[in-house]
C-alpha positions as CSV (number, residue, x, y, z in Angstrom):
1,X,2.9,-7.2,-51.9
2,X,2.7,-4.7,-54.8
3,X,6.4,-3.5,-54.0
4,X,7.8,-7.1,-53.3
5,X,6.1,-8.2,-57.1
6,X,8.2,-4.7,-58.5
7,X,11.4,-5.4,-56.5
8,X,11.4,-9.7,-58.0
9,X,10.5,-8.4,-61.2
10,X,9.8,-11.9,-62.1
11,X,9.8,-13.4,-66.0
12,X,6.4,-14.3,-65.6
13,X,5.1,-11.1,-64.5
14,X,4.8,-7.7,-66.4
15,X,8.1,-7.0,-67.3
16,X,8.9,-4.4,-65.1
17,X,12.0,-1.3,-66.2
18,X,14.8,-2.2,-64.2
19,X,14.4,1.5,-62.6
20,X,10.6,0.1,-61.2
21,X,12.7,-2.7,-59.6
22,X,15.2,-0.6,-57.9
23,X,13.2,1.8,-56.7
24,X,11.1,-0.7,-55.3
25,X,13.6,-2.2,-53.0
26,X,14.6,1.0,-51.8
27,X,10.7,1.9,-51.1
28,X,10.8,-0.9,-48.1
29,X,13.8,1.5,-46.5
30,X,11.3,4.6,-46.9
31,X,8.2,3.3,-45.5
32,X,9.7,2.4,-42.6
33,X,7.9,-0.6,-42.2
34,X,10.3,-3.0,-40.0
35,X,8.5,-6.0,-39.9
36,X,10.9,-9.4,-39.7
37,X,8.6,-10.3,-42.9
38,X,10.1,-7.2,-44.7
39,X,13.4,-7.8,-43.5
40,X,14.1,-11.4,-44.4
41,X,12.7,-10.3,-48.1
42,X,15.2,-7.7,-48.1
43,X,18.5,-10.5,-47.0
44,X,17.0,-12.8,-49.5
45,X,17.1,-10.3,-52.3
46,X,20.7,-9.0,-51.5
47,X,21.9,-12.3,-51.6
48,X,20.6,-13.1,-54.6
49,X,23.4,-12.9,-57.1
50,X,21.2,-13.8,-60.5
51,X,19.8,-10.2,-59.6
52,X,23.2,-8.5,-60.5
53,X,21.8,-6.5,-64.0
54,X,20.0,-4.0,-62.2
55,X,20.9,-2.0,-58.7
56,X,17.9,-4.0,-56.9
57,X,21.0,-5.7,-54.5
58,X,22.1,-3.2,-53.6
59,X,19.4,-0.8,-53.2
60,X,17.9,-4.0,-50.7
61,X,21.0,-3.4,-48.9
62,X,20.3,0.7,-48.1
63,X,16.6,-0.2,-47.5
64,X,18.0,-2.4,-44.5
65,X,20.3,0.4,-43.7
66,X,17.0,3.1,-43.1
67,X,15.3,0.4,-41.2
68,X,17.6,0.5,-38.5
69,X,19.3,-1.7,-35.4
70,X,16.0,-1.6,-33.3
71,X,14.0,-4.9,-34.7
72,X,15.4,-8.2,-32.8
73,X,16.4,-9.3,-36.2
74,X,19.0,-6.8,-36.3
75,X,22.1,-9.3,-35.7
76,X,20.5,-11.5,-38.6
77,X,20.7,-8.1,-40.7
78,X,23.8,-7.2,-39.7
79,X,25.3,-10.9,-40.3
80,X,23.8,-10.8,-43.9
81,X,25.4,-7.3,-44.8
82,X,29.0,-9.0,-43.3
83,X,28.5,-12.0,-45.3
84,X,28.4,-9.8,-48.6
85,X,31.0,-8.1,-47.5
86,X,33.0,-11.5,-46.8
87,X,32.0,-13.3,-50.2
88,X,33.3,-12.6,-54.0
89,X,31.2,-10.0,-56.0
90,X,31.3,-9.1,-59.5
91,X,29.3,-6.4,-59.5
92,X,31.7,-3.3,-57.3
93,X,28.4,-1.9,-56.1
94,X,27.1,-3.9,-53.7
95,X,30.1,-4.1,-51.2
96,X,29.7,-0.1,-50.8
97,X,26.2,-0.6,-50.6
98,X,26.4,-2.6,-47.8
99,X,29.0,-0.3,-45.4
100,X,26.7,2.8,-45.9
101,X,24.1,0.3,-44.4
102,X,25.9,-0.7,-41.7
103,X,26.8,3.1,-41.6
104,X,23.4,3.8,-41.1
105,X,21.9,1.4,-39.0
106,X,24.6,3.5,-36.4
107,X,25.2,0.7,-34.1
108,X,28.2,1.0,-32.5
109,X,28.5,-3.2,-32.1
110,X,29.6,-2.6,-35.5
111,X,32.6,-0.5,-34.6
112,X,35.3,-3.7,-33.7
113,X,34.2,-5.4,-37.0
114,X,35.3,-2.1,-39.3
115,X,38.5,-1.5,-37.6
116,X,39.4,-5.6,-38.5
117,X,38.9,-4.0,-41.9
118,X,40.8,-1.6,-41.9
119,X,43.6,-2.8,-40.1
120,X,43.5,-6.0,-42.4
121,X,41.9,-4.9,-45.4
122,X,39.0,-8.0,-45.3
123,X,36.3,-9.0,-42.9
124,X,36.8,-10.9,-40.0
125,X,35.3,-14.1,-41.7
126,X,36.9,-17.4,-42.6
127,X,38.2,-17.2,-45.9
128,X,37.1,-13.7,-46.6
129,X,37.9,-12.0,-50.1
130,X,40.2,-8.8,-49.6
131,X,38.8,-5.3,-49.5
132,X,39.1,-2.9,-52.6
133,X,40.9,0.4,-51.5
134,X,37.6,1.9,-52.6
135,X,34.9,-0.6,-50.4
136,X,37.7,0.6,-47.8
137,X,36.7,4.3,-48.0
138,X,33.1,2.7,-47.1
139,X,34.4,1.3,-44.0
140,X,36.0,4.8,-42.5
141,X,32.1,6.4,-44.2
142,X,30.6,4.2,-42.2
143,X,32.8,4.9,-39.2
144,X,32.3,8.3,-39.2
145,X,28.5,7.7,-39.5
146,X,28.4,5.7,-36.2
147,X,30.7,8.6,-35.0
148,X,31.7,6.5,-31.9
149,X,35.4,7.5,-30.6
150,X,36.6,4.1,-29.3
151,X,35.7,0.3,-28.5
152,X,34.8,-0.8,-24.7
153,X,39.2,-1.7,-25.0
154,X,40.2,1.6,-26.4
155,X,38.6,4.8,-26.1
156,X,40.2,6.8,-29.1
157,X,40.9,3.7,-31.1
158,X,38.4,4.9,-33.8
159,X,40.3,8.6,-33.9
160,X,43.5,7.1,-33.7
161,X,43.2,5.0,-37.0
162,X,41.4,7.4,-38.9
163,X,43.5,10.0,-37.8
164,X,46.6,7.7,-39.1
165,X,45.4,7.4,-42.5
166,X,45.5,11.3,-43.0
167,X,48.9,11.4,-41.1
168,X,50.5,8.9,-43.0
169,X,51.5,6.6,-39.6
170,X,51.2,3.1,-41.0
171,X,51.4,0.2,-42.8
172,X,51.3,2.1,-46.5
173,X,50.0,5.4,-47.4
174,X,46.3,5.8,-47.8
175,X,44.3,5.7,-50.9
176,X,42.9,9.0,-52.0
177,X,39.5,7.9,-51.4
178,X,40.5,6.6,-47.8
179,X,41.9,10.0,-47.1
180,X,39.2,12.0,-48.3
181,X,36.8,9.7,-46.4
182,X,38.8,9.9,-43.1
183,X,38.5,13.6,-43.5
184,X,34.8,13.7,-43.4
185,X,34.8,10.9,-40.7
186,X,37.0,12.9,-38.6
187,X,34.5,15.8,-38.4
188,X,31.3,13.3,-37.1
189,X,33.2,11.9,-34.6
190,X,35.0,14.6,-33.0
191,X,31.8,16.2,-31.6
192,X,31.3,13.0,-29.1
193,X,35.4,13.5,-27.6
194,X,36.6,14.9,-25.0
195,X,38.4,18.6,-25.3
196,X,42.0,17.2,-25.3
197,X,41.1,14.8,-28.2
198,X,39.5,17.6,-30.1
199,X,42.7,19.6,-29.9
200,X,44.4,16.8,-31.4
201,X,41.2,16.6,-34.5
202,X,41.9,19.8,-34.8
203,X,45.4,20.1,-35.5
204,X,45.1,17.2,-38.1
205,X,42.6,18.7,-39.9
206,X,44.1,22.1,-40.2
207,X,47.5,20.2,-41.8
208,X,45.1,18.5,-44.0
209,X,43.5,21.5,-44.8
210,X,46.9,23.0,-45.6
211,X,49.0,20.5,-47.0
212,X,46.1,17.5,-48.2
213,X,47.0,15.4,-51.4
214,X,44.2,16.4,-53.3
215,X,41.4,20.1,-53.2
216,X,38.9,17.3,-52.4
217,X,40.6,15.8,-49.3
218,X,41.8,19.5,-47.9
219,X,38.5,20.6,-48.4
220,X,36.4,18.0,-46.7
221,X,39.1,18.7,-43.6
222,X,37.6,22.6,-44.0
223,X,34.2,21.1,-44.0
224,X,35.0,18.7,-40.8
225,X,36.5,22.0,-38.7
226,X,32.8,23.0,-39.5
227,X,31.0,20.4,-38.0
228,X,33.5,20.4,-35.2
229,X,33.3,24.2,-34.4
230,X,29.5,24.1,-34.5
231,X,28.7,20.9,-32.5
232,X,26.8,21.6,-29.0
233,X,29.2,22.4,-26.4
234,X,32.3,22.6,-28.1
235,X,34.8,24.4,-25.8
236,X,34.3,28.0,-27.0
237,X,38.5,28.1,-27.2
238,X,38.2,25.5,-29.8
239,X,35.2,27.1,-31.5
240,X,37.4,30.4,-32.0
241,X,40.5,28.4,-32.7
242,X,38.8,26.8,-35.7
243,X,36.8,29.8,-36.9
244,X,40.4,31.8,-37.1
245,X,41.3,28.8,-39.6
246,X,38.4,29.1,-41.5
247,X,38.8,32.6,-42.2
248,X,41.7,32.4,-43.5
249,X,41.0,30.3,-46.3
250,X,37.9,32.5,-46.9
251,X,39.9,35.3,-47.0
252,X,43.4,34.1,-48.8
253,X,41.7,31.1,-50.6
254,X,44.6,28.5,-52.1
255,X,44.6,27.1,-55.6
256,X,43.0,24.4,-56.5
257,X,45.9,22.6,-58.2
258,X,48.7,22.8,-55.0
């Protein structure tokens, strides 16, 4: 009750900082305290748009993130972070704030949904407002978070998009933040393929690694080999494979700037 009183921060009341408010939502998330009660507070206050002069929105939105998929109010969750996603903001932080929650409620039901995105840069709602090239980055973060390969009709569909916004195969060329975030993404999911799939991670990462846009994006591809080469029972072929690459940008570095 204390928390929920922080987290309204009402006129009436005490006047609370807006950092007491924020923190506050995002204390439901921590306590791990999944009762429906808790989670219909948290929807309510993320939809709330008279609450846009603090983070309290979007801090709601992570707190149902923590919670998780388990409670059998996890479709009513899930439905109320789409329905931000859908809807027009004015505030550019809550959109993002609601992808890393559906990142991290890691359920892979979410999987089909984020590909619409990508592939069409909006959700698949009636009369949903278009994507930012930035709340798009989100959607391949919170792909890579889920880390699931495929959907029940394609098993590599997940690697093949993300892989084609690093190669370039597409519509139009990635956004930098897309790019760098398909790097990362690429390096949580390639620990659940299969060998031949990894061979084909692999390769893309070592070209972005080489040749990436930006240091950023070719070093988050270094970082991804990492993840890769260490994951439980990588093929050990693959594990020296991507350790040879790694030492050679230990060893010969590149600048920054190329």
């Amino acid at each position: 009750p204390t928390l929920k009183k922080m987290a309204l921060n009402e006129k009436s009341g005490p006047g609370y900082h807006r950092v007491v408010e924020e923190s506050a939502a995002l204390a439901f998330g921590l306590l791990q305290d999944d009762s429906d009660e808790n989670r219909e507070f948290l929807i309510e206050l993320i939809a709330d748009k008279d609450r846009n002069a603090s983070f309290v929105r979007p801090f709601a939105a992570i707190s149902l993130g923590l919670l998780g998929a388990e409670n059998e109010k996890y479709n009513q969750t899930y439905e109320a972070l789409v329905g931000i996603l859908a809807g027009k903001e004015s505030k550019p932080d809550i959109k993002p704030a609601a992808l890393t929650a559906i990142g991290l409620l890691e359920n892979e039901q979410a999987v089909p949904d984020l590909l619409f995105m990508l592939e069409n840069g909006k959700v698949d709602r009636s009369g949903a407002d278009d994507l930012k090239d930035t709340e798009l980055a989100f959607v391949v973060q919170a792909l890579g978070r889920i880390g699931r390969p495929g959907t029940d009709e394609s098993a590599n569909a997940v690697v093949d998009k993300v892989t084609s916004l690093l190669t370039g195969k597409g519509k139009k060329k990635a956004d930098t933040n897309i790019r760098r975030s398909a790097a990362i993404a690429l390096g949580q999911i390639a620990p659940q393929c299969d060998a031949k799939v990894q061979d084909k991670i692999i390769d893309t990462l070592k070209g972005v690694a080489k040749d990436g846009q930006d240091a950023s994006e070719r070093n988050f591809a270094m970082v991804a080999l990492g993840r890769l080469a260490s994951a439980d029972g990588v093929d050990d072929k693959i594990r020296a494979d991507t350790v040879k690459v790694l030492k050679y940008y230990l060893d010969k570095g590149k600048p920054a700037n190329l």
